Tab-separated table of N, CA and C in Angstrom:
chain	number	residue	atom	x	y	z
W	9	MET	N	52.488	-11.984	-20.375
W	9	MET	CA	51.223	-11.852	-19.720
W	9	MET	C	50.526	-13.199	-19.729
W	10	GLY	N	49.973	-13.688	-20.736
W	10	GLY	CA	49.456	-15.027	-20.810
W	10	GLY	C	48.044	-15.172	-20.266
W	11	LEU	N	47.806	-16.345	-19.722
W	11	LEU	CA	46.470	-16.704	-19.251
W	11	LEU	C	46.388	-16.730	-17.725
W	12	ASP	N	47.202	-15.910	-17.056
W	12	ASP	CA	47.223	-15.904	-15.592
W	12	ASP	C	45.898	-15.395	-14.990
W	13	PHE	N	45.151	-14.590	-15.712
W	13	PHE	CA	43.888	-14.054	-15.191
W	13	PHE	C	42.790	-15.122	-15.137
W	14	LEU	N	42.998	-16.233	-15.860
W	14	LEU	CA	41.997	-17.301	-15.864
W	14	LEU	C	42.040	-18.155	-14.601
W	15	VAL	N	43.157	-18.200	-13.906
W	15	VAL	CA	43.298	-19.043	-12.723
W	15	VAL	C	42.304	-18.629	-11.627
W	16	PRO	N	42.191	-17.330	-11.266
W	16	PRO	CA	41.195	-16.983	-10.242
W	16	PRO	C	39.764	-17.216	-10.717
W	17	ILE	N	39.511	-17.004	-12.003
W	17	ILE	CA	38.151	-17.225	-12.520
W	17	ILE	C	37.782	-18.697	-12.407
W	18	PHE	N	38.681	-19.585	-12.809
W	18	PHE	CA	38.403	-21.021	-12.697
W	18	PHE	C	38.324	-21.459	-11.239
W	19	GLY	N	39.098	-20.825	-10.360
W	19	GLY	CA	39.030	-21.139	-8.931
W	19	GLY	C	37.669	-20.775	-8.358
W	20	ILE	N	37.158	-19.616	-8.758
W	20	ILE	CA	35.841	-19.198	-8.290
W	20	ILE	C	34.769	-20.111	-8.860
W	21	LEU	N	34.878	-20.419	-10.153
W	21	LEU	CA	33.899	-21.299	-10.784
W	21	LEU	C	33.926	-22.695	-10.183
W	22	LEU	N	35.107	-23.147	-9.749
W	22	LEU	CA	35.230	-24.457	-9.126
W	22	LEU	C	34.370	-24.547	-7.867
W	23	LEU	N	34.187	-23.441	-7.170
W	23	LEU	CA	33.335	-23.425	-5.989
W	23	LEU	C	31.875	-23.103	-6.339
W	24	LEU	N	31.647	-22.193	-7.271
W	24	LEU	CA	30.295	-21.729	-7.542
W	24	LEU	C	29.436	-22.732	-8.307
W	25	VAL	N	30.031	-23.516	-9.186
W	25	VAL	CA	29.238	-24.466	-9.971
W	25	VAL	C	28.598	-25.539	-9.087
W	26	PRO	N	29.326	-26.182	-8.193
W	26	PRO	CA	28.657	-27.165	-7.320
W	26	PRO	C	27.636	-26.521	-6.377
W	27	ILE	N	27.962	-25.335	-5.852
W	27	ILE	CA	27.023	-24.665	-4.952
W	27	ILE	C	25.743	-24.310	-5.703
W	28	THR	N	25.871	-23.825	-6.926
W	28	THR	CA	24.699	-23.493	-7.734
W	28	THR	C	23.898	-24.746	-8.047
W	29	GLY	N	24.573	-25.842	-8.347
W	29	GLY	CA	23.877	-27.100	-8.639
W	29	GLY	C	23.107	-27.617	-7.440
W	30	VAL	N	23.741	-27.594	-6.277
W	30	VAL	CA	23.068	-28.064	-5.065
W	30	VAL	C	21.885	-27.161	-4.740
W	31	THR	N	22.054	-25.860	-4.906
W	31	THR	CA	20.956	-24.920	-4.653
W	31	THR	C	19.793	-25.177	-5.600
W	32	ALA	N	20.083	-25.391	-6.884
W	32	ALA	CA	19.023	-25.653	-7.858
W	32	ALA	C	18.298	-26.957	-7.545
W	33	ILE	N	19.056	-27.990	-7.174
W	33	ILE	CA	18.442	-29.283	-6.863
W	33	ILE	C	17.548	-29.168	-5.632
W	34	LEU	N	18.036	-28.500	-4.589
W	34	LEU	CA	17.233	-28.347	-3.376
W	34	LEU	C	16.000	-27.485	-3.629
W	35	THR	N	16.144	-26.461	-4.449
W	35	THR	CA	15.004	-25.604	-4.755
W	35	THR	C	13.945	-26.393	-5.508
W	36	LEU	N	14.348	-27.165	-6.488
W	36	LEU	CA	13.384	-27.960	-7.238
W	36	LEU	C	12.774	-29.052	-6.373
W	37	ARG	N	13.579	-29.640	-5.527
W	37	ARG	CA	13.083	-30.731	-4.684
W	37	ARG	C	12.091	-30.220	-3.650
W	38	LEU	N	12.465	-29.146	-2.962
W	38	LEU	CA	11.625	-28.648	-1.881
W	38	LEU	C	10.524	-27.711	-2.373
W	39	GLY	N	10.803	-26.942	-3.400
W	39	GLY	CA	9.830	-25.985	-3.888
W	39	GLY	C	8.930	-26.530	-4.972
W	40	GLY	N	9.464	-27.404	-5.791
W	40	GLY	CA	8.689	-27.926	-6.907
W	40	GLY	C	7.875	-29.149	-6.574
W	41	LYS	N	8.258	-29.871	-5.544
W	41	LYS	CA	7.561	-31.101	-5.191
W	41	LYS	C	6.085	-30.885	-4.865
W	42	PRO	N	5.727	-29.920	-4.018
W	42	PRO	CA	4.299	-29.727	-3.745
W	42	PRO	C	3.498	-29.367	-4.994
W	43	PHE	N	4.093	-28.571	-5.869
W	43	PHE	CA	3.418	-28.209	-7.107
W	43	PHE	C	3.208	-29.425	-7.992
W	44	VAL	N	4.226	-30.240	-8.138
W	44	VAL	CA	4.120	-31.423	-8.984
W	44	VAL	C	3.130	-32.423	-8.384
W	45	GLU	N	3.146	-32.593	-7.065
W	45	GLU	CA	2.199	-33.510	-6.432
W	45	GLU	C	0.766	-33.026	-6.610
W	46	THR	N	0.532	-31.732	-6.466
W	46	THR	CA	-0.810	-31.187	-6.653
W	46	THR	C	-1.259	-31.347	-8.088
W	47	LEU	N	-0.363	-31.097	-9.025
W	47	LEU	CA	-0.683	-31.256	-10.433
W	47	LEU	C	-0.998	-32.716	-10.759
W	48	ALA	N	-0.209	-33.639	-10.228
W	48	ALA	CA	-0.460	-35.056	-10.473
W	48	ALA	C	-1.781	-35.493	-9.859
W	49	LEU	N	-2.073	-35.016	-8.665
W	49	LEU	CA	-3.331	-35.359	-8.010
W	49	LEU	C	-4.514	-34.824	-8.804
W	50	HIS	N	-4.377	-33.619	-9.324
W	50	HIS	CA	-5.452	-33.028	-10.118
W	50	HIS	C	-5.641	-33.795	-11.429
W	51	MET	N	-4.548	-34.211	-12.031
W	51	MET	CA	-4.648	-34.944	-13.300
W	51	MET	C	-5.264	-36.324	-13.094
W	52	ARG	N	-5.007	-36.930	-11.932
W	52	ARG	CA	-5.608	-38.226	-11.632
W	52	ARG	C	-7.075	-38.104	-11.271
W	53	GLY	N	-7.486	-36.905	-10.909
W	53	GLY	CA	-8.878	-36.689	-10.533
W	53	GLY	C	-9.178	-37.167	-9.128
W	54	GLY	N	-8.200	-37.264	-8.289
W	54	GLY	CA	-8.391	-37.743	-6.930
W	54	GLY	C	-8.927	-36.683	-6.008
W	55	ARG	N	-9.470	-37.135	-4.917
W	55	ARG	CA	-9.966	-36.326	-3.813
W	55	ARG	C	-11.124	-35.421	-4.199
W	56	ASP	N	-11.850	-35.726	-5.258
W	56	ASP	CA	-13.029	-34.938	-5.595
W	56	ASP	C	-14.114	-35.122	-4.543
W	57	GLY	N	-14.255	-36.365	-4.069
W	57	GLY	CA	-15.241	-36.638	-3.026
W	57	GLY	C	-14.909	-35.898	-1.744
W	58	ASP	N	-13.632	-35.824	-1.435
W	58	ASP	CA	-13.187	-35.119	-0.236
W	58	ASP	C	-13.491	-33.631	-0.366
W	59	LEU	N	-13.270	-33.100	-1.547
W	59	LEU	CA	-13.548	-31.686	-1.772
W	59	LEU	C	-15.042	-31.399	-1.671
W	60	GLU	N	-15.851	-32.281	-2.227
W	60	GLU	CA	-17.299	-32.105	-2.141
W	60	GLU	C	-17.782	-32.218	-0.695
W	61	MET	N	-17.186	-33.127	0.061
W	61	MET	CA	-17.561	-33.297	1.460
W	61	MET	C	-17.204	-32.039	2.262
W	62	ARG	N	-16.026	-31.488	2.015
W	62	ARG	CA	-15.621	-30.274	2.712
W	62	ARG	C	-16.518	-29.100	2.335
W	63	LEU	N	-16.898	-29.030	1.063
W	63	LEU	CA	-17.792	-27.967	0.619
W	63	LEU	C	-19.161	-28.093	1.291
W	64	ALA	N	-19.651	-29.317	1.421
W	64	ALA	CA	-20.936	-29.539	2.090
W	64	ALA	C	-20.850	-29.143	3.567
W	65	GLU	N	-19.738	-29.474	4.220
W	65	GLU	CA	-19.550	-29.102	5.620
W	65	GLU	C	-19.501	-27.589	5.783
W	66	LEU	N	-18.796	-26.921	4.889
W	66	LEU	CA	-18.717	-25.466	4.967
W	66	LEU	C	-20.075	-24.829	4.726
W	67	THR	N	-20.835	-25.367	3.785
W	67	THR	CA	-22.175	-24.848	3.522
W	67	THR	C	-23.059	-25.011	4.750
W	68	GLU	N	-22.971	-26.163	5.397
W	68	GLU	CA	-23.747	-26.408	6.609
W	68	GLU	C	-23.357	-25.439	7.722
W	69	GLN	N	-22.066	-25.185	7.859
W	69	GLN	CA	-21.600	-24.261	8.887
W	69	GLN	C	-22.085	-22.843	8.611
W	70	VAL	N	-22.069	-22.439	7.354
W	70	VAL	CA	-22.546	-21.095	7.010
W	70	VAL	C	-24.034	-20.967	7.315
W	71	GLU	N	-24.805	-21.991	6.988
W	71	GLU	CA	-26.235	-21.961	7.282
W	71	GLU	C	-26.479	-21.913	8.784
W	72	SER	N	-25.715	-22.649	9.554
W	72	SER	CA	-25.836	-22.647	11.008
W	72	SER	C	-25.503	-21.264	11.571
W	73	LEU	N	-24.431	-20.667	11.074
W	73	LEU	CA	-24.056	-19.335	11.539
W	73	LEU	C	-25.113	-18.300	11.164
W	74	THR	N	-25.709	-18.443	9.989
W	74	THR	CA	-26.762	-17.519	9.579
W	74	THR	C	-27.959	-17.618	10.517
W	75	ALA	N	-28.331	-18.838	10.888
W	75	ALA	CA	-29.451	-19.021	11.821
W	75	ALA	C	-29.121	-18.416	13.186
W	76	GLU	N	-27.899	-18.594	13.654
W	76	GLU	CA	-27.503	-18.028	14.941
W	76	GLU	C	-27.523	-16.508	14.910
W	77	VAL	N	-27.097	-15.924	13.790
W	77	VAL	CA	-27.128	-14.464	13.673
W	77	VAL	C	-28.562	-13.963	13.698
W	78	ARG	N	-29.470	-14.673	13.038
W	78	ARG	CA	-30.891	-14.286	13.078
W	78	ARG	C	-31.420	-14.326	14.514
W	79	GLU	N	-31.071	-15.374	15.243
W	79	GLU	CA	-31.514	-15.484	16.638
W	79	GLU	C	-30.940	-14.353	17.489
W	80	LEU	N	-29.680	-14.026	17.257
W	80	LEU	CA	-29.063	-12.932	18.011
W	80	LEU	C	-29.722	-11.595	17.694
W	81	ARG	N	-30.063	-11.386	16.435
W	81	ARG	CA	-30.749	-10.144	16.063
W	81	ARG	C	-32.122	-10.069	16.724
W	82	ALA	N	-32.836	-11.179	16.754
W	82	ALA	CA	-34.150	-11.197	17.399
W	82	ALA	C	-34.009	-10.920	18.892
W	83	ALA	N	-33.027	-11.514	19.536
W	83	ALA	CA	-32.808	-11.285	20.963
W	83	ALA	C	-32.420	-9.831	21.224
W	84	GLN	N	-31.587	-9.277	20.356
W	84	GLN	CA	-31.184	-7.886	20.506
W	84	GLN	C	-32.391	-6.959	20.334
W	85	SER	N	-33.234	-7.257	19.374
W	85	SER	CA	-34.445	-6.459	19.168
W	85	SER	C	-35.354	-6.544	20.385
W	86	PHE	N	-35.508	-7.745	20.948
W	86	PHE	CA	-36.326	-7.938	22.139
W	86	PHE	C	-35.762	-7.139	23.312
W	87	ASP	N	-34.436	-7.201	23.479
W	87	ASP	CA	-33.803	-6.446	24.565
W	87	ASP	C	-34.012	-4.946	24.391
W	88	GLU	N	-33.889	-4.477	23.161
W	88	GLU	CA	-34.089	-3.041	22.920
W	88	GLU	C	-35.530	-2.627	23.231
W	89	LYS	N	-36.497	-3.484	22.887
W	89	LYS	CA	-37.897	-3.176	23.203
W	89	LYS	C	-38.120	-3.154	24.703
W	90	LEU	N	-37.519	-4.109	25.418
W	90	LEU	CA	-37.651	-4.121	26.879
W	90	LEU	C	-37.042	-2.879	27.501
W	91	LEU	N	-35.873	-2.503	27.019
W	91	LEU	CA	-35.221	-1.322	27.572
W	91	LEU	C	-36.003	-0.054	27.265
W	92	SER	N	-36.535	0.025	26.062
W	92	SER	CA	-37.296	1.234	25.721
W	92	SER	C	-38.607	1.293	26.504
W	93	SER	N	-39.264	0.163	26.731
W	93	SER	CA	-40.499	0.173	27.529
W	93	SER	C	-40.182	0.425	28.996
W	94	GLY	N	-39.032	-0.022	29.445
W	94	GLY	CA	-38.618	0.219	30.828
W	94	GLY	C	-38.333	1.681	31.062
W	95	THR	N	-37.726	2.345	30.128
W	95	THR	CA	-37.447	3.770	30.291
W	95	THR	C	-38.724	4.580	30.152
W	96	ALA	N	-39.658	4.107	29.309
W	96	ALA	CA	-40.938	4.809	29.170
W	96	ALA	C	-41.747	4.666	30.456
W	97	ALA	N	-41.689	3.509	31.108
W	97	ALA	CA	-42.418	3.296	32.362
W	97	ALA	C	-41.825	4.134	33.480
W	98	SER	N	-40.526	4.322	33.465
W	98	SER	CA	-39.902	5.119	34.512
W	98	SER	C	-40.178	6.600	34.307
W	99	ARG	N	-40.581	7.027	33.151
W	99	ARG	CA	-40.894	8.424	32.886
W	99	ARG	C	-42.320	8.792	33.290
W	100	THR	N	-43.186	7.803	33.504
W	100	THR	CA	-44.571	8.110	33.891
W	100	THR	C	-44.565	8.661	35.320
W	101	PRO	N	-45.443	9.547	35.623
W	101	PRO	CA	-45.489	10.117	36.978
W	101	PRO	C	-45.868	9.053	37.992
W	102	GLU	N	-45.244	9.075	39.140
W	102	GLU	CA	-45.464	8.054	40.154
W	102	GLU	C	-46.838	8.165	40.801
W	103	GLY	N	-47.390	9.308	40.817
W	103	GLY	CA	-48.679	9.501	41.431
W	103	GLY	C	-49.844	9.095	40.549
W	104	SER	N	-49.603	8.667	39.315
W	104	SER	CA	-50.710	8.351	38.398
W	104	SER	C	-51.261	6.981	38.666
W	105	GLY	N	-50.602	6.147	39.427
W	105	GLY	CA	-51.123	4.839	39.767
W	105	GLY	C	-50.887	3.801	38.702
W	106	VAL	N	-50.012	4.047	37.797
W	106	VAL	CA	-49.717	3.064	36.739
W	106	VAL	C	-48.537	2.251	37.085
């Protein structure tokens, strides 16, 4: 009997070990690189000014949108008042002279 069963196992391993190595290297290179770059950037303390600038821009945009929503609500309220007064005027009798 002997060690004949080891030949197919070593043949399979001969193919799987390099494929596994290349897969691990590509995964670390492509998947780990953004994480490592972000971690390094955070440790260096870079782009804090950029983050603050973006936060200020977003705050300004939110305030602008809030003002626009207030204006839209006021316009909608005005339209509703006009429509309700228009329907009330159409309900008055025509012979009353109003």
